[in-house]
Amino acid sequence: MIVFDLCCDAGDHRFEAWFASSDSFADQQARGLIACPVCGDSRVKKAVMAPRIGTKSNQRAVAAPAAAPAPDATPSAEMARAVLAAIAAKQAEMLPQSRWVGRDFADAARAMHEGRAPEDLIHGQTSPEEAQALHDDGIAAMPLLVPIAPPDAIN
Ligand SMILES: [Zn+2]
């Protein structure tokens, strides 16, 4: 089925009509079988609109709105949690091999760097200034990605 937007010659009334085919429309039009539902004028012609292929319902096709961004186009909160969980798991794996040195972290790291203490994996606390000083001296130190409670702060 094909639906055409038609309009009559007498009153320029617009209406829709369904036809089996374009030829069927032309035939019925030529024989004056199509009448305007408003004024009955049989001199109808196609309105200036493209014909649409009919669907089961004869509702007008509605143009789909511009596609909205897919909800998962950006990393979901679930993904972020998964990444954090992976980081936490890695840290949990490393920490038991690491020695808590608390506030002595900067001194301990510097001692190892200067060869005054054996190389060890340590973690502890520094002030931002101490961390900056370590960095300036080329001493590798990185913040724990997941905050932990200092062991000596737990009763
Ligand atoms: Zn009419």
Coordinates of N, CA, C and O and ligand atoms in Angstrom, one line a residue:
M1 N 0.8 -1.2 0.0 CA 0.0 0.0 0.0 C 0.9 1.3 0.0 O 1.9 1.3 0.6
I2 N 0.4 2.3 -0.7 CA 1.1 3.5 -0.7 C 0.1 4.6 -0.3 O -1.1 4.6 -0.7
V3 N 0.5 5.5 0.5 CA -0.4 6.6 0.9 C 0.1 7.8 0.2 O 1.3 8.1 0.2
F4 N -0.9 8.5 -0.4 CA -0.6 9.8 -1.0 C -1.3 10.9 -0.3 O -2.4 10.8 0.2
D5 N -0.6 12.0 -0.1 CA -1.3 13.3 0.3 C -1.8 13.9 -1.0 O -1.1 14.2 -1.9
L6 N -3.1 14.1 -0.9 CA -3.8 14.6 -2.1 C -4.4 16.0 -1.7 O -4.6 16.3 -0.6
C7 N -4.7 16.7 -2.7 CA -5.5 17.9 -2.5 C -6.5 18.1 -3.7 O -6.2 17.7 -4.8
C8 N -7.6 18.7 -3.4 CA -8.6 18.9 -4.4 C -8.4 20.2 -5.1 O -7.7 21.1 -4.6
D9 N -8.9 20.3 -6.3 CA -8.7 21.5 -7.1 C -9.6 22.6 -6.7 O -9.2 23.8 -6.7
A10 N -10.8 22.3 -6.2 CA -11.8 23.3 -5.9 C -11.4 24.1 -4.6 O -11.5 25.3 -4.6
G11 N -11.1 23.4 -3.6 CA -10.8 24.1 -2.3 C -9.4 23.9 -1.7 O -9.1 24.3 -0.7
D12 N -8.6 23.2 -2.5 CA -7.2 22.9 -2.0 C -7.3 22.2 -0.6 O -6.5 22.5 0.2
H13 N -8.3 21.4 -0.5 CA -8.3 20.6 0.8 C -7.3 19.5 0.7 O -7.3 18.8 -0.3
R14 N -6.6 19.3 1.7 CA -5.6 18.2 1.7 C -6.2 17.0 2.5 O -6.8 17.1 3.5
F15 N -5.9 15.8 1.9 CA -6.3 14.6 2.6 C -5.4 13.5 2.1 O -4.7 13.6 1.1
E16 N -5.5 12.4 2.9 CA -4.6 11.2 2.6 C -5.5 10.2 2.0 O -6.7 10.0 2.3
A17 N -5.0 9.4 1.0 CA -5.7 8.3 0.5 C -4.7 7.2 0.2 O -3.5 7.4 -0.1
W18 N -5.2 6.0 0.4 CA -4.4 4.8 0.2 C -4.7 4.1 -1.1 O -5.8 4.0 -1.5
F19 N -3.6 3.7 -1.7 CA -3.7 3.0 -3.0 C -2.8 1.8 -3.0 O -1.8 1.7 -2.4
A20 N -3.3 0.8 -3.8 CA -2.5 -0.4 -4.0 C -1.1 -0.1 -4.6 O -0.1 -0.8 -4.3
S21 N -1.1 0.9 -5.5 CA 0.1 1.2 -6.1 C 0.0 2.6 -6.7 O -1.1 3.2 -6.7
S22 N 1.1 3.1 -7.2 CA 1.1 4.4 -7.9 C 0.2 4.4 -9.1 O -0.6 5.3 -9.4
D23 N 0.2 3.3 -9.8 CA -0.6 3.1 -11.0 C -2.1 3.1 -10.7 O -2.9 3.7 -11.4
S24 N -2.4 2.5 -9.5 CA -3.8 2.4 -9.1 C -4.3 3.8 -8.8 O -5.4 4.2 -9.2
F25 N -3.5 4.6 -8.2 CA -3.9 6.0 -7.9 C -4.1 6.8 -9.3 O -5.2 7.4 -9.5
A26 N -3.2 6.6 -10.2 CA -3.3 7.3 -11.5 C -4.6 6.9 -12.2 O -5.3 7.7 -12.8
D27 N -4.9 5.6 -12.1 CA -6.1 5.1 -12.8 C -7.3 5.7 -12.1 O -8.2 6.2 -12.8
Q28 N -7.4 5.6 -10.8 CA -8.6 6.1 -10.1 C -8.7 7.6 -10.3 O -9.8 8.2 -10.4
Q29 N -7.6 8.3 -10.4 CA -7.6 9.8 -10.6 C -8.2 10.1 -11.9 O -9.0 11.0 -12.1
A30 N -7.7 9.3 -12.9 CA -8.1 9.6 -14.3 C -9.6 9.3 -14.5 O -10.3 10.0 -15.3
R31 N -10.1 8.3 -13.7 CA -11.5 8.0 -13.9 C -12.4 8.8 -12.9 O -13.6 8.6 -12.8
G32 N -11.8 9.7 -12.2 CA -12.6 10.6 -11.3 C -13.2 9.9 -10.2 O -14.2 10.2 -9.6
L33 N -12.5 8.8 -9.7 CA -13.0 8.0 -8.6 C -12.6 8.5 -7.3 O -13.1 8.0 -6.2
I34 N -11.7 9.4 -7.3 CA -11.2 9.9 -6.0 C -11.9 11.3 -5.7 O -11.8 12.2 -6.6
A35 N -12.6 11.3 -4.6 CA -13.3 12.6 -4.3 C -12.8 13.2 -3.1 O -12.4 12.5 -2.1
C36 N -12.7 14.5 -3.0 CA -12.3 15.2 -1.8 C -13.3 14.9 -0.7 O -14.5 15.1 -0.9
P37 N -12.8 14.5 0.5 CA -13.8 14.1 1.6 C -14.4 15.4 2.1 O -15.4 15.3 2.8
V38 N -13.9 16.6 1.8 CA -14.5 17.8 2.4 C -15.6 18.4 1.4 O -16.7 18.6 1.9
C39 N -15.2 18.5 0.2 CA -16.2 19.1 -0.7 C -16.7 18.2 -1.9 O -17.5 18.6 -2.7
G40 N -16.1 17.0 -1.9 CA -16.6 16.1 -3.0 C -16.0 16.3 -4.3 O -16.4 15.6 -5.3
D41 N -15.1 17.3 -4.5 CA -14.5 17.6 -5.8 C -13.7 16.3 -6.2 O -12.9 15.8 -5.4
S42 N -13.9 15.9 -7.4 CA -13.1 14.7 -7.9 C -11.9 15.1 -8.7 O -11.2 14.3 -9.2
R43 N -11.7 16.4 -8.8 CA -10.4 16.8 -9.5 C -9.3 16.9 -8.4 O -9.0 18.0 -7.9
V44 N -8.8 15.8 -8.1 CA -7.7 15.8 -7.1 C -6.4 15.5 -7.7 O -6.3 14.9 -8.8
K45 N -5.4 16.0 -7.0 CA -4.0 15.8 -7.5 C -3.2 15.5 -6.2 O -3.6 15.8 -5.1
K46 N -2.0 15.0 -6.5 CA -1.1 14.8 -5.4 C -0.7 16.1 -4.8 O -0.3 17.1 -5.6
A47 N -0.7 16.2 -3.5 CA -0.2 17.4 -2.9 C 1.3 17.3 -3.0 O 1.9 16.3 -3.2
V48 N 2.0 18.4 -2.8 CA 3.4 18.5 -3.0 C 4.1 17.8 -1.8 O 4.5 18.5 -0.9
M49 N 4.1 16.5 -1.8 CA 4.7 15.8 -0.7 C 5.2 14.5 -1.3 O 4.5 13.9 -2.1
A50 N 6.2 14.0 -0.8 CA 6.7 12.7 -1.2 C 5.7 11.6 -0.7 O 5.3 11.7 0.4
P51 N 5.4 10.6 -1.6 CA 4.6 9.5 -1.1 C 5.4 8.7 -0.1 O 6.6 8.7 -0.1
R52 N 4.6 8.1 0.8 CA 5.3 7.3 1.9 C 4.8 5.9 1.7 O 3.7 5.6 1.3
I53 N 5.7 5.0 2.0 CA 5.3 3.6 1.9 C 4.4 3.3 3.2 O 4.8 3.6 4.3
G54 N 3.3 2.7 2.9 CA 2.3 2.5 4.0 C 2.8 1.4 5.0 O 3.5 0.5 4.6
T55 N 2.4 1.5 6.2 CA 2.6 0.5 7.2 C 1.3 0.0 7.6 O 0.2 0.4 7.1
K56 N 1.3 -1.0 8.5 CA 0.0 -1.6 8.9 C -1.0 -0.6 9.4 O -2.2 -0.5 9.1
S57 N -0.5 0.3 10.3 CA -1.4 1.4 10.8 C -1.3 2.5 9.8 O -0.3 2.6 9.0
N58 N -2.3 3.3 9.7 CA -2.2 4.4 8.7 C -1.9 5.7 9.4 O -2.3 6.8 9.0
Q59 N -1.3 5.6 10.6 CA -0.9 6.8 11.3 C 0.3 7.4 10.5 O 1.0 6.7 9.8
R60 N 0.3 8.7 10.6 CA 1.4 9.4 9.9 C 2.7 9.0 10.5 O 2.9 8.8 11.7
A61 N 3.7 8.8 9.6 CA 5.0 8.5 10.1 C 5.5 9.7 10.9 O 5.3 10.9 10.5
V62 N 6.2 9.4 12.0 CA 6.7 10.5 12.8 C 8.2 10.4 12.7 O 8.8 9.3 12.9
A63 N 8.8 11.5 12.3 CA 10.3 11.4 12.2 C 10.9 11.2 13.6 O 10.5 11.7 14.6
A64 N 11.9 10.2 13.6 CA 12.5 9.9 14.8 C 13.3 11.1 15.3 O 13.9 11.8 14.5
P65 N 13.3 11.5 16.6 CA 14.1 12.6 17.0 C 15.6 12.3 16.9 O 15.9 11.1 16.8
A66 N 16.3 13.3 16.8 CA 17.8 13.1 16.7 C 18.2 12.1 17.8 O 17.8 12.2 19.0
A67 N 19.0 11.1 17.4 CA 19.4 10.1 18.4 C 20.1 10.7 19.6 O 21.0 11.6 19.5
A68 N 19.6 10.3 20.7 CA 20.2 10.8 22.0 C 21.5 10.0 22.2 O 21.6 8.9 21.7
P69 N 22.4 10.6 22.9 CA 23.6 9.8 23.1 C 23.3 8.6 23.9 O 22.5 8.6 24.8
A70 N 23.9 7.5 23.5 CA 23.7 6.2 24.3 C 24.1 6.4 25.7 O 25.1 7.1 26.0
P71 N 23.3 5.8 26.6 CA 23.6 6.0 28.0 C 24.9 5.5 28.5 O 25.5 6.0 29.4
D72 N 25.5 4.5 27.7 CA 26.7 3.9 28.1 C 27.9 4.5 27.2 O 28.9 3.9 27.1
A73 N 27.7 5.7 26.6 CA 28.7 6.3 25.8 C 29.9 6.8 26.7 O 31.0 6.9 26.3
T74 N 29.5 7.1 27.9 CA 30.5 7.5 28.9 C 30.7 6.4 29.9 O 29.8 5.7 30.1
P75 N 31.9 6.4 30.5 CA 32.1 5.3 31.5 C 31.1 5.3 32.6 O 30.8 6.4 33.1
S76 N 30.5 4.2 32.8 CA 29.4 4.2 33.8 C 30.0 4.2 35.2 O 31.2 3.9 35.4
A77 N 29.1 4.5 36.2 CA 29.6 4.5 37.6 C 30.0 3.1 37.9 O 30.9 2.9 38.7
E78 N 29.3 2.1 37.3 CA 29.6 0.7 37.6 C 31.1 0.4 37.2 O 31.8 -0.2 37.9
M79 N 31.5 0.9 36.0 CA 32.8 0.7 35.5 C 33.8 1.4 36.4 O 34.9 0.8 36.7
A80 N 33.5 2.6 36.8 CA 34.4 3.3 37.7 C 34.6 2.6 39.0 O 35.8 2.5 39.5
R81 N 33.6 2.0 39.5 CA 33.7 1.2 40.7 C 34.6 0.0 40.5 O 35.4 -0.4 41.3
A82 N 34.4 -0.6 39.3 CA 35.2 -1.8 39.0 C 36.7 -1.5 39.0 O 37.5 -2.2 39.4
V83 N 37.0 -0.3 38.4 CA 38.4 0.1 38.3 C 39.0 0.4 39.6 O 40.1 -0.1 40.0
L84 N 38.2 1.1 40.5 CA 38.6 1.4 41.8 C 38.8 0.1 42.6 O 39.8 -0.1 43.3
A85 N 37.9 -0.9 42.4 CA 38.1 -2.2 43.1 C 39.3 -2.9 42.7 O 40.0 -3.5 43.5
A86 N 39.7 -2.8 41.4 CA 40.9 -3.4 40.9 C 42.1 -2.8 41.5 O 43.1 -3.4 41.9
I87 N 42.1 -1.4 41.6 CA 43.2 -0.7 42.2 C 43.3 -1.1 43.7 O 44.4 -1.3 44.2
A88 N 42.2 -1.1 44.4 CA 42.2 -1.5 45.8 C 42.8 -2.9 46.0 O 43.5 -3.1 46.9
A89 N 42.4 -3.8 45.1 CA 42.9 -5.1 45.2 C 44.4 -5.2 45.0 O 45.1 -5.9 45.8
K90 N 44.9 -4.4 44.1 CA 46.3 -4.4 43.8 C 47.1 -3.8 45.0 O 48.1 -4.4 45.4
Q91 N 46.5 -2.8 45.6 CA 47.1 -2.2 46.7 C 47.1 -3.1 47.9 O 48.1 -3.2 48.6
A92 N 46.0 -3.8 48.1 CA 45.9 -4.8 49.2 C 46.9 -5.9 49.0 O 47.4 -6.4 50.0
E93 N 47.3 -6.2 47.8 CA 48.2 -7.2 47.5 C 49.6 -6.8 47.9 O 50.5 -7.5 48.3
M94 N 49.9 -5.5 47.6 CA 51.2 -4.9 47.8 C 51.5 -4.6 49.3 O 52.6 -4.7 49.8
L95 N 50.5 -4.1 50.0 CA 50.7 -3.5 51.3 C 51.3 -4.5 52.3 O 52.1 -4.1 53.1
P96 N 50.9 -5.8 52.3 CA 51.5 -6.8 53.3 C 53.0 -6.9 53.1 O 53.7 -7.2 54.1
Q97 N 53.5 -6.6 51.9 CA 54.9 -6.7 51.6 C 55.6 -5.4 52.0 O 56.8 -5.2 51.9
S98 N 54.8 -4.4 52.3 CA 55.3 -3.1 52.5 C 55.3 -2.8 54.0 O 54.5 -3.2 54.8
R99 N 56.4 -2.1 54.4 CA 56.5 -1.8 55.9 C 55.9 -0.4 56.2 O 56.3 0.6 55.5
W100 N 55.1 -0.4 57.2 CA 54.5 0.9 57.6 C 55.5 1.7 58.4 O 56.1 1.2 59.4
V101 N 55.9 2.9 58.0 CA 56.9 3.7 58.7 C 56.3 5.0 59.2 O 57.0 5.8 59.8
G102 N 55.0 5.1 59.0 CA 54.3 6.3 59.5 C 54.9 7.6 59.1 O 55.3 7.8 58.0
R103 N 55.1 8.5 60.1 CA 55.6 9.8 59.8 C 57.0 9.8 59.4 O 57.6 10.8 58.9
D104 N 57.7 8.7 59.5 CA 59.1 8.6 59.1 C 59.3 8.3 57.7 O 60.5 8.1 57.2
F105 N 58.2 8.4 56.9 CA 58.3 7.9 55.5 C 59.4 8.7 54.7 O 60.2 8.1 54.1
A106 N 59.4 10.0 54.8 CA 60.3 10.8 54.0 C 61.7 10.5 54.4 O 62.6 10.3 53.5
D107 N 62.0 10.4 55.7 CA 63.4 10.1 56.2 C 63.8 8.7 55.7 O 64.9 8.4 55.2
A108 N 62.9 7.7 55.8 CA 63.1 6.3 55.5 C 63.4 6.2 54.0 O 64.3 5.5 53.5
A109 N 62.6 6.9 53.2 CA 62.7 6.8 51.7 C 64.1 7.5 51.3 O 64.8 7.0 50.5
R110 N 64.4 8.6 52.0 CA 65.7 9.3 51.7 C 66.9 8.4 52.1 O 67.9 8.3 51.4
A111 N 66.8 7.7 53.2 CA 67.8 6.8 53.7 C 68.1 5.7 52.7 O 69.2 5.4 52.4
M112 N 67.0 5.1 52.2 CA 67.2 4.0 51.2 C 67.8 4.6 49.9 O 68.6 4.0 49.3
H113 N 67.3 5.8 49.6 CA 67.8 6.4 48.3 C 69.3 6.7 48.4 O 70.0 6.5 47.4
E114 N 69.7 7.0 49.6 CA 71.1 7.4 49.8 C 72.0 6.2 50.2 O 73.2 6.4 50.5
G115 N 71.4 5.0 50.3 CA 72.1 3.8 50.6 C 72.4 3.7 52.1 O 73.1 2.8 52.5
R116 N 71.8 4.5 53.0 CA 72.0 4.4 54.4 C 71.1 3.3 55.0 O 71.2 3.0 56.2
A117 N 70.1 2.8 54.2 CA 69.2 1.8 54.7 C 68.9 0.8 53.6 O 69.0 1.2 52.4
P118 N 68.7 -0.5 53.9 CA 68.4 -1.5 52.8 C 67.2 -1.1 52.0 O 66.2 -0.6 52.6
E119 N 67.2 -1.4 50.8 CA 66.0 -1.2 49.9 C 64.8 -2.0 50.5 O 64.9 -3.1 50.9
D120 N 63.7 -1.3 50.6 CA 62.5 -1.9 51.2 C 61.3 -1.3 50.6 O 61.4 -0.2 50.0
L121 N 60.2 -2.0 50.7 CA 59.0 -1.4 50.2 C 58.3 -0.8 51.5 O 58.1 -1.6 52.4
I122 N 58.1 0.4 51.5 CA 57.6 1.1 52.6 C 56.4 1.9 52.3 O 56.2 2.4 51.1
H123 N 55.6 2.2 53.2 CA 54.5 3.2 53.1 C 54.3 3.9 54.4 O 54.6 3.4 55.4
G124 N 53.9 5.1 54.2 CA 53.7 5.9 55.5 C 53.1 7.2 55.1 O 52.5 7.4 54.1
Q125 N 53.4 8.2 55.9 CA 52.8 9.5 55.7 C 53.8 10.5 55.5 O 54.9 10.5 56.0
T126 N 53.5 11.5 54.6 CA 54.4 12.6 54.4 C 53.5 13.8 54.3 O 52.3 13.8 54.1
S127 N 54.1 15.0 54.5 CA 53.4 16.2 54.3 C 53.6 16.5 52.8 O 54.5 15.9 52.2
P128 N 52.8 17.4 52.3 CA 53.0 17.7 50.8 C 54.4 18.3 50.6 O 55.0 18.0 49.5
E129 N 55.0 19.0 51.5 CA 56.3 19.6 51.4 C 57.3 18.4 51.3 O 58.2 18.5 50.5
E130 N 57.2 17.4 52.2 CA 58.1 16.3 52.2 C 58.0 15.5 50.9 O 59.1 15.2 50.3
A131 N 56.8 15.3 50.4 CA 56.6 14.6 49.2 C 57.2 15.4 48.0 O 57.9 14.8 47.1
Q132 N 57.1 16.7 48.0 CA 57.7 17.5 47.0 C 59.2 17.4 47.0 O 59.9 17.3 46.0
A133 N 59.8 17.5 48.2 CA 61.2 17.4 48.4 C 61.7 16.0 47.9 O 62.8 16.0 47.2
L134 N 61.0 15.0 48.2 CA 61.4 13.6 47.7 C 61.4 13.6 46.2 O 62.4 13.2 45.5
H135 N 60.4 14.2 45.6 CA 60.3 14.2 44.2 C 61.4 15.1 43.6 O 62.0 14.6 42.6
D136 N 61.7 16.2 44.2 CA 62.8 17.1 43.7 C 64.1 16.3 43.8 O 65.0 16.6 42.9
D137 N 64.3 15.4 44.7 CA 65.5 14.7 44.9 C 65.6 13.4 44.0 O 66.5 12.6 44.1
G138 N 64.5 13.2 43.3 CA 64.5 12.1 42.4 C 64.2 10.8 43.1 O 64.5 9.7 42.7
I139 N 63.5 10.9 44.3 CA 63.2 9.7 45.1 C 61.8 9.3 44.7 O 60.8 10.1 44.9
A140 N 61.6 8.1 44.2 CA 60.3 7.6 43.8 C 59.4 7.4 45.0 O 59.7 6.7 45.9
A141 N 58.3 8.1 45.0 CA 57.3 7.9 46.0 C 56.0 8.2 45.3 O 55.9 9.2 44.5
M142 N 55.0 7.5 45.6 CA 53.7 7.8 45.0 C 52.6 7.6 46.0 O 52.7 6.8 47.0
P143 N 51.6 8.5 45.9 CA 50.5 8.4 46.9 C 49.8 7.1 46.7 O 49.6 6.5 45.7
L144 N 49.3 6.6 47.9 CA 48.5 5.4 47.9 C 47.2 5.8 47.2 O 46.7 6.9 47.4
L145 N 46.7 4.9 46.3 CA 45.6 5.3 45.5 C 44.3 5.1 46.3 O 43.3 5.8 46.0
V146 N 44.4 4.3 47.3 CA 43.2 4.1 48.1 C 43.6 4.5 49.5 O 44.6 3.9 50.1
P147 N 43.0 5.4 50.2 CA 43.4 5.8 51.5 C 43.3 4.7 52.5 O 42.4 3.8 52.4
I148 N 44.3 4.6 53.3 CA 44.3 3.5 54.4 C 44.4 4.2 55.7 O 44.9 5.3 55.8
A149 N 43.9 3.6 56.7 CA 44.0 4.1 58.1 C 45.4 3.7 58.6 O 45.8 2.6 58.5
P150 N 46.2 4.7 59.1 CA 47.5 4.4 59.6 C 47.3 3.4 60.8 O 46.5 3.6 61.6
P151 N 48.1 2.3 60.8 CA 48.0 1.3 61.8 C 48.1 1.9 63.2 O 47.4 1.4 64.1
D152 N 49.0 2.9 63.4 CA 49.1 3.4 64.7 C 48.0 4.4 65.1 O 48.0 5.0 66.2
A153 N 47.0 4.6 64.2 CA 45.9 5.4 64.5 C 44.7 4.6 64.9 O 43.7 5.1 65.3
I154 N 44.9 3.2 64.8 CA 43.8 2.3 65.2 C 44.1 1.8 66.6 O 45.2 1.3 66.9
N155 N 43.2 1.9 67.5 CA 43.4 1.5 68.9 C 43.3 0.0 68.9 O 42.4 -0.6 68.4
Ligands
ZN1 ZN -12.1 19.8 -1.4

